[in-house]
Each structure stands twice: as structure tokens, then as C-alpha cells.
PDB file of C-alpha atoms and ligand atoms in Angstrom:
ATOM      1  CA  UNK W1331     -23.309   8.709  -1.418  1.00  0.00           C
ATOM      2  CA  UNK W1332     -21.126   6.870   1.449  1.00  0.00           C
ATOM      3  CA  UNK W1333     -19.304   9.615   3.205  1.00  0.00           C
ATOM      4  CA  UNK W1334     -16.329   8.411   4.278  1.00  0.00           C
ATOM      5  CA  UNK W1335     -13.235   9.865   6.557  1.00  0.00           C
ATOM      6  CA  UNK W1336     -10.066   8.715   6.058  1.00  0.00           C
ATOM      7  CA  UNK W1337      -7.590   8.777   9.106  1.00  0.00           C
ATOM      8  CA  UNK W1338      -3.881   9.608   8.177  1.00  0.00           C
ATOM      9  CA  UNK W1339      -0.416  10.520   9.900  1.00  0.00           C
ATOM     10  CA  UNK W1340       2.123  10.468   7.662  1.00  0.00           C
ATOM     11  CA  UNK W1341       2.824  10.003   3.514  1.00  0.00           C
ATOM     12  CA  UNK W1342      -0.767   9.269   2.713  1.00  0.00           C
ATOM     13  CA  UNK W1343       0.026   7.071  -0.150  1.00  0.00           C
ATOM     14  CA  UNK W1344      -3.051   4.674   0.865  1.00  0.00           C
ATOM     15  CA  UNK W1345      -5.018   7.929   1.015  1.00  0.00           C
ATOM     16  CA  UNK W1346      -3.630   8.493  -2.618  1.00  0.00           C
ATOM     17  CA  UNK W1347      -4.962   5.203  -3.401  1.00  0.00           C
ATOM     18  CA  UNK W1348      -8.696   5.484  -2.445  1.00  0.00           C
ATOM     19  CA  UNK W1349      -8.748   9.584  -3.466  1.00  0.00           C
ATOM     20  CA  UNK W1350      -7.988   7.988  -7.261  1.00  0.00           C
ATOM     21  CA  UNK W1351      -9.930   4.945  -6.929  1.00  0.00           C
ATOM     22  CA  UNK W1352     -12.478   7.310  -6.036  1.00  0.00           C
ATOM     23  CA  UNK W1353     -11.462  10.001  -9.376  1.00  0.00           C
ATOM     24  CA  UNK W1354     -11.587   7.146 -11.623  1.00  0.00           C
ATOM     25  CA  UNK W1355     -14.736   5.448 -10.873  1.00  0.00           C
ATOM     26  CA  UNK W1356     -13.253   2.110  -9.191  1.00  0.00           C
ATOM     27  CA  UNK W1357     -15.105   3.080  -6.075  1.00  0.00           C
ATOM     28  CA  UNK W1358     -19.033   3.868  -7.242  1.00  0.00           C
ATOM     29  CA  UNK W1359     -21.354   6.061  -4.888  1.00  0.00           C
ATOM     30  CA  UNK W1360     -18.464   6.451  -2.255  1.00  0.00           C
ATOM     31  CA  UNK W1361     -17.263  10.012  -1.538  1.00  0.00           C
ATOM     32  CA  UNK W1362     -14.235  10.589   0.842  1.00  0.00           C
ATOM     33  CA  UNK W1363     -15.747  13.358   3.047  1.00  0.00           C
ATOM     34  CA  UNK W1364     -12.764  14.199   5.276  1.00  0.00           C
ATOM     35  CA  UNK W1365      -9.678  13.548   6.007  1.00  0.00           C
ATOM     36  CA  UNK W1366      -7.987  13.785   9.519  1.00  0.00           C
ATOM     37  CA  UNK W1367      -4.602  14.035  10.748  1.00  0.00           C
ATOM     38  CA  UNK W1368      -3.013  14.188  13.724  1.00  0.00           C
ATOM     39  CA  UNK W1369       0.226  15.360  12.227  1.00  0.00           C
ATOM     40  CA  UNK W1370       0.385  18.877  10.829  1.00  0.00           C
ATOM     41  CA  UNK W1371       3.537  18.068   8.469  1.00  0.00           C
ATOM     42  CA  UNK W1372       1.980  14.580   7.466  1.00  0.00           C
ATOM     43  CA  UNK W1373       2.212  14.744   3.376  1.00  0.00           C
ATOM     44  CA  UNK W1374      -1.247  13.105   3.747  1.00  0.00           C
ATOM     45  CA  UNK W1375      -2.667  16.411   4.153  1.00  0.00           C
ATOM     46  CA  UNK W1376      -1.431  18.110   1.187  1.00  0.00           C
ATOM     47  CA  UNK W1377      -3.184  15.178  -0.998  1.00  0.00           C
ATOM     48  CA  UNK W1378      -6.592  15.793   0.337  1.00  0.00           C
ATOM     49  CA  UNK W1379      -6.169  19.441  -0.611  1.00  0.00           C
ATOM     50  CA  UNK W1380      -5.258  18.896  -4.114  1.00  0.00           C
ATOM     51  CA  UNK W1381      -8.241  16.659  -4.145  1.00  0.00           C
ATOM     52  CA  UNK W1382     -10.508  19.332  -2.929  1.00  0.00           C
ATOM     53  CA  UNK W1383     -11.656  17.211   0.208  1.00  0.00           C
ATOM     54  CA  UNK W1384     -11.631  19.180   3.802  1.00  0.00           C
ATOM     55  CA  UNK W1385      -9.004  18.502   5.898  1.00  0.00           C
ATOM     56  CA  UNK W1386      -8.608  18.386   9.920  1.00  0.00           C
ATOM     57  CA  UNK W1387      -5.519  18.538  11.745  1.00  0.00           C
ATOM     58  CA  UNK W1388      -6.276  17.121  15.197  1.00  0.00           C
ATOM     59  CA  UNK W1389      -3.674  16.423  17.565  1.00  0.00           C
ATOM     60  CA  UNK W1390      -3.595  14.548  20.398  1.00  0.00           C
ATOM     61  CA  UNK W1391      -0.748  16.644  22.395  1.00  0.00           C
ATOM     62  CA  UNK W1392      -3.145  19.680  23.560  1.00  0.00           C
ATOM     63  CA  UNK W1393      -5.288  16.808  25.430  1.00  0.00           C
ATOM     64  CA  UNK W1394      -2.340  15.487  27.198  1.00  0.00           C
ATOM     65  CA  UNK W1395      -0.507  18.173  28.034  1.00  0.00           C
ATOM     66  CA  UNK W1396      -3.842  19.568  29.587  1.00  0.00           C
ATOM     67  CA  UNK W1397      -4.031  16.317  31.133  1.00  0.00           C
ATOM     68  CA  UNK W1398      -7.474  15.974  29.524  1.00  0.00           C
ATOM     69  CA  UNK W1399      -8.136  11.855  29.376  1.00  0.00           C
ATOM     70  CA  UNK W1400      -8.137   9.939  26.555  1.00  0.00           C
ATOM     71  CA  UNK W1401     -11.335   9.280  25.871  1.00  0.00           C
ATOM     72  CA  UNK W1402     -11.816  13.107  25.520  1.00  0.00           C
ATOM     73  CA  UNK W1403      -9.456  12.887  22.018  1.00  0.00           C
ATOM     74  CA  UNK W1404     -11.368   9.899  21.071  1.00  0.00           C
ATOM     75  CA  UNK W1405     -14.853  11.201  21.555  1.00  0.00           C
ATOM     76  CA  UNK W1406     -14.379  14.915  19.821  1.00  0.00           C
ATOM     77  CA  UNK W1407     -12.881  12.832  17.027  1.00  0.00           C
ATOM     78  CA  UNK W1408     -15.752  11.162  16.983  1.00  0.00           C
ATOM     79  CA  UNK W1409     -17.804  14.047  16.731  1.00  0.00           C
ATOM     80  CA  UNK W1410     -16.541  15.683  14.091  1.00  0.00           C
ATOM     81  CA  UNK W1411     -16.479  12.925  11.706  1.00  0.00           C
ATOM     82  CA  UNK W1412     -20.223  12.778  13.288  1.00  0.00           C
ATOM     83  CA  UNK W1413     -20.388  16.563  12.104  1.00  0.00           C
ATOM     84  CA  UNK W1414     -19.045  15.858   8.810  1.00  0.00           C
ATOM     85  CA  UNK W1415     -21.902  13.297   7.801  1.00  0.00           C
ATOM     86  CA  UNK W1416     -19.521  10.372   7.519  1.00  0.00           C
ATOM     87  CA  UNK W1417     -20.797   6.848   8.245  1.00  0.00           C
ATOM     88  CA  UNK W1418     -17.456   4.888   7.586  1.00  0.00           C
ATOM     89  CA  UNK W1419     -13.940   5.451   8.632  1.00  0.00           C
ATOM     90  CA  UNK W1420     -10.673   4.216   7.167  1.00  0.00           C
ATOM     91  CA  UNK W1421      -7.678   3.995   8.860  1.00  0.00           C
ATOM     92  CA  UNK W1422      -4.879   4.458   6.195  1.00  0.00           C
ATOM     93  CA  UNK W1423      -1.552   4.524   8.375  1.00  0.00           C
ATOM     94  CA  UNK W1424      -3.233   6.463  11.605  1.00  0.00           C
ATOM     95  CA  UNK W1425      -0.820   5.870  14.485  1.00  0.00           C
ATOM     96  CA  UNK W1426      -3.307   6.459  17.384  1.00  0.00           C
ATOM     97  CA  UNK W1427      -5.191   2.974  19.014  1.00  0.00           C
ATOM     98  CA  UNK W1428      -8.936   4.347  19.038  1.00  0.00           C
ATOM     99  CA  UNK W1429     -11.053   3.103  22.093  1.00  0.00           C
ATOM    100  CA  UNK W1430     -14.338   2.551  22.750  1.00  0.00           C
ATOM    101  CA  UNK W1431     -15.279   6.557  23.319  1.00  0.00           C
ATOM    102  CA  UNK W1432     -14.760   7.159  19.001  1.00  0.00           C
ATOM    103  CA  UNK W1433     -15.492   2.884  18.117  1.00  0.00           C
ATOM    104  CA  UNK W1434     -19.221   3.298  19.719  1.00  0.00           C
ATOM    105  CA  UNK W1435     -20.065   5.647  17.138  1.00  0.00           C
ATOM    106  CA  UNK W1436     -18.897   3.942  14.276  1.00  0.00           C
ATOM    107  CA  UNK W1437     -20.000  -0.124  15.134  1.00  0.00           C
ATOM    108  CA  UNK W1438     -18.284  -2.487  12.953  1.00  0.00           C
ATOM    109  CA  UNK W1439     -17.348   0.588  10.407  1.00  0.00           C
ATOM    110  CA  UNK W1440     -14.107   1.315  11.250  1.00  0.00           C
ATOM    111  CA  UNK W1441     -11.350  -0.364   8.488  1.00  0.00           C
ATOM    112  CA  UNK W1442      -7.814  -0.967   9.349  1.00  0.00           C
ATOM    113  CA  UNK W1443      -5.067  -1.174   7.089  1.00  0.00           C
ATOM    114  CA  UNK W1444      -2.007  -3.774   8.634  1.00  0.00           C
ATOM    115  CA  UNK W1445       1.095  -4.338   6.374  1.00  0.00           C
ATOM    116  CA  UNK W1446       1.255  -7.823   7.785  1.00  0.00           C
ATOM    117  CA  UNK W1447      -1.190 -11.174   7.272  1.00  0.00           C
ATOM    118  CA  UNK W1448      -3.807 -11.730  10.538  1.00  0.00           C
ATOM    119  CA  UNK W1449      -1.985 -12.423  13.762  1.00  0.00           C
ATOM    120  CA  UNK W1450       1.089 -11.256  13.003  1.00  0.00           C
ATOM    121  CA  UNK W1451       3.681  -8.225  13.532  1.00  0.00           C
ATOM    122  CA  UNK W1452       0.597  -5.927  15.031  1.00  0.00           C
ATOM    123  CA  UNK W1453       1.868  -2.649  15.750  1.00  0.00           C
ATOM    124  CA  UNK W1454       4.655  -0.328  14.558  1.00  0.00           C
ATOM    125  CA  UNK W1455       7.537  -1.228  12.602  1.00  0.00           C
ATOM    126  CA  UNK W1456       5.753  -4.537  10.953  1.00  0.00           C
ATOM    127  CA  UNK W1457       7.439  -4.449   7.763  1.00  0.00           C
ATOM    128  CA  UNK W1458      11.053  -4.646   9.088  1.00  0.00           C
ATOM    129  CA  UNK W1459      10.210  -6.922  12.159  1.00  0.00           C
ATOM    130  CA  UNK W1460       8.902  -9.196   9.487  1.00  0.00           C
ATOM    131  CA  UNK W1461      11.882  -8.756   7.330  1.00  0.00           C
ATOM    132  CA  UNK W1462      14.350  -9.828  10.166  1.00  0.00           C
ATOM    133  CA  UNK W1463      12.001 -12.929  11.262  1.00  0.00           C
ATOM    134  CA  UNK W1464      12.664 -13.703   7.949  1.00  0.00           C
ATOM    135  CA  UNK W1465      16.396 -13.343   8.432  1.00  0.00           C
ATOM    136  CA  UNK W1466      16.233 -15.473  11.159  1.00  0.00           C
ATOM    137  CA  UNK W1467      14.607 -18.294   8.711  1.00  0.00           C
ATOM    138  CA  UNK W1468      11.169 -18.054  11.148  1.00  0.00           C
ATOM    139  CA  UNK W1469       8.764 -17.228   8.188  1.00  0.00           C
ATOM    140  CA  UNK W1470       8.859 -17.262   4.540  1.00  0.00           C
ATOM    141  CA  UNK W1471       6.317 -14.881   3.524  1.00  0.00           C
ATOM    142  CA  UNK W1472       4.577 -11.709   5.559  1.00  0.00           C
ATOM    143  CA  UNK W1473       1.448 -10.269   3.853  1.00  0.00           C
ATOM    144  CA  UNK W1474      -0.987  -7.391   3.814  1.00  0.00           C
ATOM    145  CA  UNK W1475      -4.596  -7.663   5.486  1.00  0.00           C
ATOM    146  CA  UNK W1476      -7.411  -4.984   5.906  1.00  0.00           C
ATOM    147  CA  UNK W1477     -10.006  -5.426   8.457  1.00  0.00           C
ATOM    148  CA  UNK W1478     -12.525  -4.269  10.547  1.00  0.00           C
ATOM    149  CA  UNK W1479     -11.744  -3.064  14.344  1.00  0.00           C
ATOM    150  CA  UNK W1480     -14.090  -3.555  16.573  1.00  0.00           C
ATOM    151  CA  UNK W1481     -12.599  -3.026  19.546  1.00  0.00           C
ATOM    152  CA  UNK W1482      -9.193  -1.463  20.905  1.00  0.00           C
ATOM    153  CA  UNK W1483      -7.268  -4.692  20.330  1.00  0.00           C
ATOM    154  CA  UNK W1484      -4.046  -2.962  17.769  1.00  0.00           C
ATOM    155  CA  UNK W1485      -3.814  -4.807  13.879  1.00  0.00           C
ATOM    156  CA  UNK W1486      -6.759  -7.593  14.449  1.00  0.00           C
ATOM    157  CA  UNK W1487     -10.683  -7.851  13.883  1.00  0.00           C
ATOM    158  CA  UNK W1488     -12.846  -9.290  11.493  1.00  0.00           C
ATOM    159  CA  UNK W1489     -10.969  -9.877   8.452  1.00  0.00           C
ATOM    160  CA  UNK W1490     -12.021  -8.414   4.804  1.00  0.00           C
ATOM    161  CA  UNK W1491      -9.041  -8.976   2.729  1.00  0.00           C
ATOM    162  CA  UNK W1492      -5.294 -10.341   3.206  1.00  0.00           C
ATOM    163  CA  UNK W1493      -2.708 -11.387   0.609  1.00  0.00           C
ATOM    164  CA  UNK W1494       0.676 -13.026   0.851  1.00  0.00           C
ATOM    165  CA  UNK W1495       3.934 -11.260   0.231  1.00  0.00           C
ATOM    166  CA  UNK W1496       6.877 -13.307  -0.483  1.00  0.00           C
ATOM    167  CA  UNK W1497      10.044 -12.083   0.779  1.00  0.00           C
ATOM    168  CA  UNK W1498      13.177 -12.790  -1.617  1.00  0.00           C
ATOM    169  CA  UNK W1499      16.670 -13.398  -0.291  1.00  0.00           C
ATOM    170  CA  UNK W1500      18.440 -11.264  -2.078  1.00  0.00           C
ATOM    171  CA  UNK W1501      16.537  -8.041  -1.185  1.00  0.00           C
ATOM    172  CA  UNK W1502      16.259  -5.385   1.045  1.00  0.00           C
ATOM    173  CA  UNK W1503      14.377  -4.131   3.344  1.00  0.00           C
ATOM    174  CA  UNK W1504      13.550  -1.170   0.869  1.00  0.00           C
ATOM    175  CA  UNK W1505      12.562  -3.813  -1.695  1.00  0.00           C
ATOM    176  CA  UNK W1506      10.166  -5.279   0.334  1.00  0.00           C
ATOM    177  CA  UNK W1507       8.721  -2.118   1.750  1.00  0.00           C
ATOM    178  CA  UNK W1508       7.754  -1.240  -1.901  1.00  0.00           C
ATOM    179  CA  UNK W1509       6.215  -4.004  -2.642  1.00  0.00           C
ATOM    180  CA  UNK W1510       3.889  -4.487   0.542  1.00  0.00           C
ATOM    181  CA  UNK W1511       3.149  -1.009  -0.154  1.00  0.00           C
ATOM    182  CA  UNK W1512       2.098  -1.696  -3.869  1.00  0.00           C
ATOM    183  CA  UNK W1513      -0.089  -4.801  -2.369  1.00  0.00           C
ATOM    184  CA  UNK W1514      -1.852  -2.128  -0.105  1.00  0.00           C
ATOM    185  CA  UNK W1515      -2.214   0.001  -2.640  1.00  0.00           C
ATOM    186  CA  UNK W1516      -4.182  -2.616  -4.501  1.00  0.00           C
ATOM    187  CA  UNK W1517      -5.639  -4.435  -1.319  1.00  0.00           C
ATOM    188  CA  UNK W1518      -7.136  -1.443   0.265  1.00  0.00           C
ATOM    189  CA  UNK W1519      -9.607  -0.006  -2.553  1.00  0.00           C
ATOM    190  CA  UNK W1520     -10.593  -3.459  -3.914  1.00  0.00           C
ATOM    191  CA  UNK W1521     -11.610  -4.487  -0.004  1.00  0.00           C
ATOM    192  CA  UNK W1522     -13.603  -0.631   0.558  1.00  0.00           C
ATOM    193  CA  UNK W1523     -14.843  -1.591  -2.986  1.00  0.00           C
ATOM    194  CA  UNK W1524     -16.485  -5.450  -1.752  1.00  0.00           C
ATOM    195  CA  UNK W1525     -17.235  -3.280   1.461  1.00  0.00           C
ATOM    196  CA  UNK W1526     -19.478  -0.535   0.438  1.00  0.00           C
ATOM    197  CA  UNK W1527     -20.362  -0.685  -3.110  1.00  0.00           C
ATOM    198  CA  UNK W1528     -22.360  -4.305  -3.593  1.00  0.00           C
ATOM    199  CA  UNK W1529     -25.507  -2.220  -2.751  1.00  0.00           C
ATOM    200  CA  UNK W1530     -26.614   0.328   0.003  1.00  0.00           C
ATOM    201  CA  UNK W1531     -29.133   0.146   2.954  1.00  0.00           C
ATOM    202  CA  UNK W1532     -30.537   3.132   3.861  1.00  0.00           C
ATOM    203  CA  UNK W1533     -28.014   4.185   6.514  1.00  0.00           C
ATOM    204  CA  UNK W1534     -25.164   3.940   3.872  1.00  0.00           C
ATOM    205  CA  UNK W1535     -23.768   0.688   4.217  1.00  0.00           C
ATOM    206  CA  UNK W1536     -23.992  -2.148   2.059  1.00  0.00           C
ATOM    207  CA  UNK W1537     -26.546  -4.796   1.847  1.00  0.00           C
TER     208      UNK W1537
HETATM  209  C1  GRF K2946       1.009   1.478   5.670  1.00  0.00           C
HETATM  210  O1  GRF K2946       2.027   0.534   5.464  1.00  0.00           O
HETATM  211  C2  GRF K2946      -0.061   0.911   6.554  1.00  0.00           C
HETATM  212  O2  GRF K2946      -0.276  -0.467   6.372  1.00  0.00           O
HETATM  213  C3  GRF K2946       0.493   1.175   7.929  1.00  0.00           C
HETATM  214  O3  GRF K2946       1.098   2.449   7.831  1.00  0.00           O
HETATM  215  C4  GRF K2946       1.519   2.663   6.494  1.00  0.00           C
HETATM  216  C5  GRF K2946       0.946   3.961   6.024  1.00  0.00           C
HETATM  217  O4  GRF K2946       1.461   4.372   4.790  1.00  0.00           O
HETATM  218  N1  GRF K2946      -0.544   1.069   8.937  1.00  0.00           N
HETATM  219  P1  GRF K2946       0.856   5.645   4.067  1.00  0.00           P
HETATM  220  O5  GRF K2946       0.855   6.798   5.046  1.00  0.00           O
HETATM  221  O6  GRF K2946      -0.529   5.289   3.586  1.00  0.00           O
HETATM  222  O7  GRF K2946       1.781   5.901   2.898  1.00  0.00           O
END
């Protein structure tokens, strides 16, 4: 099995989406191990429990009010994935950057989830800035892309899958919300799917 961890902070519908891929057999020989969040009120949470996978809650705020670096948070995060048996990570809407003290552990198997195409809208609030370039007649369509991250650069790395969203005049930014959020929903298992389940090596990856 490929142990996975899936990082969350918030509604957890992409966690929804690979906990059913995973129930229904779209994602062979990959088992989500553990789920982390560093919100205790994220909705994320209560999915992985009524999935029966083990959840952390891991906030940053006890390292920085202790004034404990960075790179602290980053590395026990690290370690208890490490502790957990998990050889891939996924993050599905995780709001903390991750530097090179958790990345170093994980090389090339950390998976980000972007609700924009490559090069575009990185960081928070990507769906509406998006939606108002569009106002502004500056793009026509935004997109969804998942890639790797390799380093602490936010929204970009090596990418595995992207697809175009049009945006439609007449909507809102509601309407378009949903539907980049159906395209993830989609996106993100099929991509984890071409990712880890064309064959295995022995450390758990593909071949
Ligand atoms: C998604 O749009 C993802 O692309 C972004 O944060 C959102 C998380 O949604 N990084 P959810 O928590 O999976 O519902």
C-alpha cells in the first residue's frame, strides 16, 4: 500500500474527493494514512473521522507564540507523517508554505492542489482575483492545476495535471467557485491516480 497524508485547513471537500476515490476503488493500492490539520474547527477533520483514518490537529500558533522558529513546525510535521509510515503527501487546501525543514523528507512527493492554471493567481484568494481579472477583460479563462512542490516557491513546481475553466459573463463569483471546485474534485484523484498507481517501486512510488 502507498500511505499517504493528506494536509487540510478548512472544508476538506478535496479530502472528500480522494477518501471516496479511495472507498470506491478509483485509487488502487493507495491508502490515506493520516490526515493533518492545522485548524481544530476545519470540517476537514470531521471527514477523516467518518472515514476511520487518524487525524492530527497541529497548529502552528504554540511555535510562534513560544517564539520557536519555523523550521521547528515544519520539521515535527515532518516527523510525524515520518511516524505514520507515509511516503506521499497531498496538500488539499493547507494554508501553511512548507520549507525545506518538512520538503527534505518528502523529495519530489509533496502534491499541491492550485485553483488556478501554472503561473497564475498563486496564493490566497485565486478564485476571485481571477474572477475580477476577468472583469477587467485581462483573461478569458482561469483553470485548475495540481503539481509537485519542490521547493518553498507558493502554487508552482513540476506540473502533473491542469485544465481550463471558462469563466461566463453572466455569472458570479459563486458560480465559478463551484465549478473550479467540481474541476478539482475531478483533477485531483485522476492526477494521484497517473501519480501512484501505474506500478510501484519498492519504496512506494510508482515506476
Ligand atoms: C481548493 O480550492 C484548493 O485548490 C485551494 O484551497 C481550496 C481547498 O478547498 N488550495 P477544500 O478545503 O478542499 O474544500
Amino acid at each position: 500500500m502507498i500511505r499517504i497524508a493528506v494536509l487540510v485547513s478548512g472544508f476538506g471537500s478535496n479530502l472528500q474527493a480522494i477518501l471516496d476515490a479511495v472507498a470506491d476503488g478509483r485509487l488502487p493500492g493507495v491508502q490515506v494514512a493520516l490526515v493533518v490539520s492545522n485548524r481544530r474547527e476545519a470540517l476537514g477533520i470531521r471527514r477523516a473521522v467518518r472515514h476511520g483514518v487518524p487525524v492530527v490537529y497541529f497548529p502552528l500558533s504554540p511555535y510562534t507564540q513560544a517564539g520557536r522558529p519555523r523550521q521547528a513546525y515544519d520539521a515535527d510535521l515532518a516527523s510525524i507523517l515520518r511516524a505514520f509510515d507515509v511516503t506521499w503527501v497531498v496538500l488539499a487546501g493547507w494554508m501553511h508554505v512548507l520549507g525545506r525543514a518538512f520538503l527534505s523528507h518528502f523529495p519530489s512527493r509533496v502534491v499541491n492542489l492550485h485553483p488556478a492554471l501554472p503561473g497564475t493567481f498563486a496564493g490566497t484568494e485565486a478564485i476571485a482575483r481571477a474572477y475580477e481579472a476577468y472583469r477587467r477583460g485581462e483573461i478569458a479563462h482561469t483553470g485548475v492545476m495540481v503539481h509537485l512542490v519542490p521547493d518553498e516557491a507558493v502554487d508552482a513546481g513540476p506540473v502533473l495535471a491542469q485544465e481550463k475553466v471558462p469563466i461566463y459573463p453572466e455569472e458570479g463569483l459563486d458560480d465559478l467557485e463551484a465549478r473550479i471546485h467540481a474541476v478539482e474534485h475531478r483533477l485531483l484523484p485522476q492526477a494521484l491516480y497517473e501519480l501512484l498507481c501505474c506500478g510501484e517501486d519498492e519504496e512506494g512510488g510508482k515506476v
